[in-house]
């Protein structure tokens, strides 16, 4: 059994007014994390900007960029210089009137290893994402890199067991979620706690159901009406919490993952052995009632 | 919005040497729970017997019974007398050489409302279920009763998000899991804690992902090499724990469920709205690597 390990850094940051400010803050944290041994960097969702989907405003489409584009160029130079893999999250302009919420993985040599376009798009008060992002059309395919096969998913995807399962079936070594989730001011403390617990629990559930590590990097800090709740975390393949960030401050968090745990856990809990694929066909239906 | 509520009783019991002893113990707890207002009773997995799948022994097939048979007859009389719905769990003999692990739901009038044959069958040291139980052939169909549409699943099913999702898509009002899970003596305390946490977490995850209450009734007590870990619980549609039983003793636990919570939670978290059914077809594949 391999004893391969991987040190991951989650960069939990606030939203900055400009991309340049974001780049600066993120670069400084990435350099620090690499000094401490990080080989894979996970950034939060839409890290180059404040969380613009709080309003539906056509001017915000100005923030869209191509791939490759300014953000991939910036982080690709950093990846190459530091010999690390970086998972970025970009407001992708694919064509006029066609935008996606896209994770781009940059290799140690600075090249683009692959992209994942957010498949499940939310829309609720303060998170008007359906206005901005066309649902992804690349499917649930892990991205092969020098540090492993990365099952990159984005934020709202984290509530859908189907997404995690398909990444696992496609051979992902771990699941990674750049995220921007927070509380609305009108919710009371008990509701806020339930939401945070649910968010952590459902993703730990994906780790357990698929016998894989799950890595979640969330935005933090208050932006207008929203309080992004941080709490970035890493769970092992039994859903056990390996590392957990705070709720209110930017921070880098390092965590070492042992890939051999997946083999060990899947030997005692071989769920992939026992799936009833002969009885799952209706999962492609909207509803059956 | 309806304010319909339902008081459920989970009967967390030990395994008894004979069916008669089991019936007596369960009847006494059921009568007590009904006095306290229970309208729906959930029993643990294979509640009429000790946990016989600890060994592969052809003599144990003597414990199999038909449906209807002694156990359904006993609990059907009780359901009728007390005007309650009971979810039972039976070692079903369907034909010589063809046995299932089957949940049978009994209506308030004593009739059989429906059956669910355990779809996912485990097999690991101490749980030799593949030797005894043919995988179910009834699919993931909730059972309509006078107290709601019951998404009854059994034990090992609890690790599979597909099962929970299909029950939800088929209109289940809640998910119910009769269960018999426990620790092996060779695992250390940290591993035992991880297993218990994982078991609770993955099922709370089903509640969250589907916006439904989840009710889990587990066996308790030591039988030969296995220590069944109890910890029966009820989670609401945000995965919030509504009630939780102890780890080492038989007990009845009552919990009131408000069905309107499903509507409320699904309005803020409308996952069913956003499922990418156009991209899920490979969920019917064994593996894609």
PDB file of C-alpha atoms in Angstrom, chain A residues 118-124 130 135-136 140 156 159-163 165-166 168-171 191 194-195 197-198 201-202 204-205 208-209 238 240 261 268-277 279-289, chain B residues 118-124 130 135-136 140 156 159-163 165-166 168-171 191 194-195 197-198 201-202 204-205 208-209 238 240 261 268-277 279-289:
ATOM      1  CA  UNK A 118     -19.788  24.793 -11.907  1.00  0.00           C
ATOM      2  CA  UNK A 119     -22.645  22.462 -12.796  1.00  0.00           C
ATOM      3  CA  UNK A 120     -25.253  23.332 -10.146  1.00  0.00           C
ATOM      4  CA  UNK A 121     -26.084  27.031 -10.014  1.00  0.00           C
ATOM      5  CA  UNK A 122     -27.909  28.483  -6.996  1.00  0.00           C
ATOM      6  CA  UNK A 123     -30.266  31.393  -6.910  1.00  0.00           C
ATOM      7  CA  UNK A 124     -31.648  32.793  -3.712  1.00  0.00           C
ATOM      8  CA  UNK A 130     -28.424  32.139 -12.173  1.00  0.00           C
ATOM      9  CA  UNK A 135     -24.592  25.891 -15.836  1.00  0.00           C
ATOM     10  CA  UNK A 136     -21.396  24.021 -16.698  1.00  0.00           C
ATOM     11  CA  UNK A 140     -18.023  15.795 -13.469  1.00  0.00           C
ATOM     12  CA  UNK A 156     -23.588  24.836  -4.575  1.00  0.00           C
ATOM     13  CA  UNK A 159     -25.178  19.900  -1.624  1.00  0.00           C
ATOM     14  CA  UNK A 160     -25.539  17.289  -4.399  1.00  0.00           C
ATOM     15  CA  UNK A 161     -24.412  13.719  -3.635  1.00  0.00           C
ATOM     16  CA  UNK A 162     -24.590  12.960  -7.371  1.00  0.00           C
ATOM     17  CA  UNK A 163     -21.694  15.321  -8.111  1.00  0.00           C
ATOM     18  CA  UNK A 165     -20.324  10.273  -6.545  1.00  0.00           C
ATOM     19  CA  UNK A 166     -19.598  10.905 -10.222  1.00  0.00           C
ATOM     20  CA  UNK A 168     -15.445   9.322  -7.278  1.00  0.00           C
ATOM     21  CA  UNK A 169     -16.562   6.962 -10.039  1.00  0.00           C
ATOM     22  CA  UNK A 170     -14.329   8.903 -12.408  1.00  0.00           C
ATOM     23  CA  UNK A 171     -11.369   8.109 -10.163  1.00  0.00           C
ATOM     24  CA  UNK A 191     -30.871  29.032  12.104  1.00  0.00           C
ATOM     25  CA  UNK A 194     -28.179  24.808  11.642  1.00  0.00           C
ATOM     26  CA  UNK A 195     -27.053  26.109   8.250  1.00  0.00           C
ATOM     27  CA  UNK A 197     -23.772  22.421  10.611  1.00  0.00           C
ATOM     28  CA  UNK A 198     -25.738  21.245   7.570  1.00  0.00           C
ATOM     29  CA  UNK A 201     -22.306  17.627   7.525  1.00  0.00           C
ATOM     30  CA  UNK A 202     -23.469  17.115   3.956  1.00  0.00           C
ATOM     31  CA  UNK A 204     -18.511  15.120   5.370  1.00  0.00           C
ATOM     32  CA  UNK A 205     -21.240  12.792   4.102  1.00  0.00           C
ATOM     33  CA  UNK A 208     -17.925   8.979   3.884  1.00  0.00           C
ATOM     34  CA  UNK A 209     -20.142   7.756   1.046  1.00  0.00           C
ATOM     35  CA  UNK A 238     -14.529   8.516   7.194  1.00  0.00           C
ATOM     36  CA  UNK A 240     -13.371  12.761  10.264  1.00  0.00           C
ATOM     37  CA  UNK A 261      -6.462   5.999   4.097  1.00  0.00           C
ATOM     38  CA  UNK A 268     -13.858  -2.033   5.542  1.00  0.00           C
ATOM     39  CA  UNK A 269     -16.626   0.014   3.893  1.00  0.00           C
ATOM     40  CA  UNK A 270     -16.694  -1.171   0.265  1.00  0.00           C
ATOM     41  CA  UNK A 271     -19.700   0.851  -0.845  1.00  0.00           C
ATOM     42  CA  UNK A 272     -18.520   0.852  -4.444  1.00  0.00           C
ATOM     43  CA  UNK A 273     -18.753  -2.958  -4.381  1.00  0.00           C
ATOM     44  CA  UNK A 274     -22.392  -2.935  -3.380  1.00  0.00           C
ATOM     45  CA  UNK A 275     -24.020  -0.098  -5.345  1.00  0.00           C
ATOM     46  CA  UNK A 276     -27.263  -1.298  -6.965  1.00  0.00           C
ATOM     47  CA  UNK A 277     -26.531   0.107 -10.407  1.00  0.00           C
ATOM     48  CA  UNK A 279     -31.829   0.025  -9.735  1.00  0.00           C
ATOM     49  CA  UNK A 280     -30.489   3.585 -10.081  1.00  0.00           C
ATOM     50  CA  UNK A 281     -31.771   4.517 -13.524  1.00  0.00           C
ATOM     51  CA  UNK A 282     -34.405   6.926 -12.187  1.00  0.00           C
ATOM     52  CA  UNK A 283     -31.730   9.192 -10.731  1.00  0.00           C
ATOM     53  CA  UNK A 284     -31.816  10.940 -14.096  1.00  0.00           C
ATOM     54  CA  UNK A 285     -35.462  11.901 -13.536  1.00  0.00           C
ATOM     55  CA  UNK A 286     -36.598  15.231 -12.128  1.00  0.00           C
ATOM     56  CA  UNK A 287     -39.222  13.659  -9.883  1.00  0.00           C
ATOM     57  CA  UNK A 288     -41.196  10.459  -9.792  1.00  0.00           C
ATOM     58  CA  UNK A 289     -44.184  11.382  -7.674  1.00  0.00           C
TER      59      UNK A 289
ATOM     60  CA  UNK B 118     -33.163  -4.438   1.614  1.00  0.00           C
ATOM     61  CA  UNK B 119     -31.425  -3.499  -1.626  1.00  0.00           C
ATOM     62  CA  UNK B 120     -27.781  -3.099  -0.513  1.00  0.00           C
ATOM     63  CA  UNK B 121     -26.432  -6.157   1.289  1.00  0.00           C
ATOM     64  CA  UNK B 122     -23.214  -5.886   3.337  1.00  0.00           C
ATOM     65  CA  UNK B 123     -20.671  -8.576   3.956  1.00  0.00           C
ATOM     66  CA  UNK B 124     -17.784  -8.092   6.302  1.00  0.00           C
ATOM     67  CA  UNK B 130     -24.607 -11.884   1.634  1.00  0.00           C
ATOM     68  CA  UNK B 135     -30.604  -8.312  -2.645  1.00  0.00           C
ATOM     69  CA  UNK B 136     -34.076  -6.784  -2.835  1.00  0.00           C
ATOM     70  CA  UNK B 140     -36.808   2.217  -3.754  1.00  0.00           C
ATOM     71  CA  UNK B 156     -26.458  -0.898   4.908  1.00  0.00           C
ATOM     72  CA  UNK B 159     -24.463   4.510   3.373  1.00  0.00           C
ATOM     73  CA  UNK B 160     -25.825   4.987  -0.161  1.00  0.00           C
ATOM     74  CA  UNK B 161     -27.028   8.486  -1.147  1.00  0.00           C
ATOM     75  CA  UNK B 162     -28.699   6.954  -4.208  1.00  0.00           C
ATOM     76  CA  UNK B 163     -31.201   5.074  -2.046  1.00  0.00           C
ATOM     77  CA  UNK B 165     -32.477  10.264  -3.224  1.00  0.00           C
ATOM     78  CA  UNK B 166     -34.689   7.766  -5.034  1.00  0.00           C
ATOM     79  CA  UNK B 168     -37.212  11.373  -2.016  1.00  0.00           C
ATOM     80  CA  UNK B 169     -37.867  11.527  -5.760  1.00  0.00           C
ATOM     81  CA  UNK B 170     -40.613   8.965  -5.246  1.00  0.00           C
ATOM     82  CA  UNK B 171     -42.302  11.326  -2.809  1.00  0.00           C
ATOM     83  CA  UNK B 191     -11.783   4.043  15.334  1.00  0.00           C
ATOM     84  CA  UNK B 194     -14.998   7.605  13.859  1.00  0.00           C
ATOM     85  CA  UNK B 195     -17.332   4.814  12.784  1.00  0.00           C
ATOM     86  CA  UNK B 197     -19.688   9.643  13.816  1.00  0.00           C
ATOM     87  CA  UNK B 198     -19.552   8.570  10.173  1.00  0.00           C
ATOM     88  CA  UNK B 201     -23.134  11.995   9.665  1.00  0.00           C
ATOM     89  CA  UNK B 202     -23.835  10.203   6.398  1.00  0.00           C
ATOM     90  CA  UNK B 204     -27.847  13.367   8.512  1.00  0.00           C
ATOM     91  CA  UNK B 205     -26.396  14.127   5.073  1.00  0.00           C
ATOM     92  CA  UNK B 208     -29.969  17.590   4.268  1.00  0.00           C
ATOM     93  CA  UNK B 209     -29.526  16.627   0.629  1.00  0.00           C
ATOM     94  CA  UNK B 238     -31.490  20.373   7.831  1.00  0.00           C
ATOM     95  CA  UNK B 240     -30.441  18.863  12.873  1.00  0.00           C
ATOM     96  CA  UNK B 261     -40.363  21.902   7.977  1.00  0.00           C
ATOM     97  CA  UNK B 268     -34.475  28.065   1.006  1.00  0.00           C
ATOM     98  CA  UNK B 269     -32.506  25.047  -0.218  1.00  0.00           C
ATOM     99  CA  UNK B 270     -34.288  23.923  -3.402  1.00  0.00           C
ATOM    100  CA  UNK B 271     -31.852  21.200  -4.394  1.00  0.00           C
ATOM    101  CA  UNK B 272     -34.537  19.325  -6.305  1.00  0.00           C
ATOM    102  CA  UNK B 273     -34.893  22.414  -8.526  1.00  0.00           C
ATOM    103  CA  UNK B 274     -31.239  22.388  -9.506  1.00  0.00           C
ATOM    104  CA  UNK B 275     -30.297  18.733  -9.978  1.00  0.00           C
ATOM    105  CA  UNK B 276     -28.382  18.265 -13.269  1.00  0.00           C
ATOM    106  CA  UNK B 277     -30.400  15.318 -14.489  1.00  0.00           C
ATOM    107  CA  UNK B 279     -25.476  14.931 -16.506  1.00  0.00           C
ATOM    108  CA  UNK B 280     -26.235  12.074 -14.109  1.00  0.00           C
ATOM    109  CA  UNK B 281     -26.558   9.171 -16.511  1.00  0.00           C
ATOM    110  CA  UNK B 282     -23.269   7.565 -15.452  1.00  0.00           C
ATOM    111  CA  UNK B 283     -24.575   6.981 -11.941  1.00  0.00           C
ATOM    112  CA  UNK B 284     -25.781   3.640 -13.306  1.00  0.00           C
ATOM    113  CA  UNK B 285     -22.182   2.627 -14.044  1.00  0.00           C
ATOM    114  CA  UNK B 286     -20.036   0.546 -11.706  1.00  0.00           C
ATOM    115  CA  UNK B 287     -16.937   2.685 -12.258  1.00  0.00           C
ATOM    116  CA  UNK B 288     -15.669   5.006 -14.933  1.00  0.00           C
ATOM    117  CA  UNK B 289     -11.914   4.971 -14.355  1.00  0.00           C
TER     118      UNK B 289
END
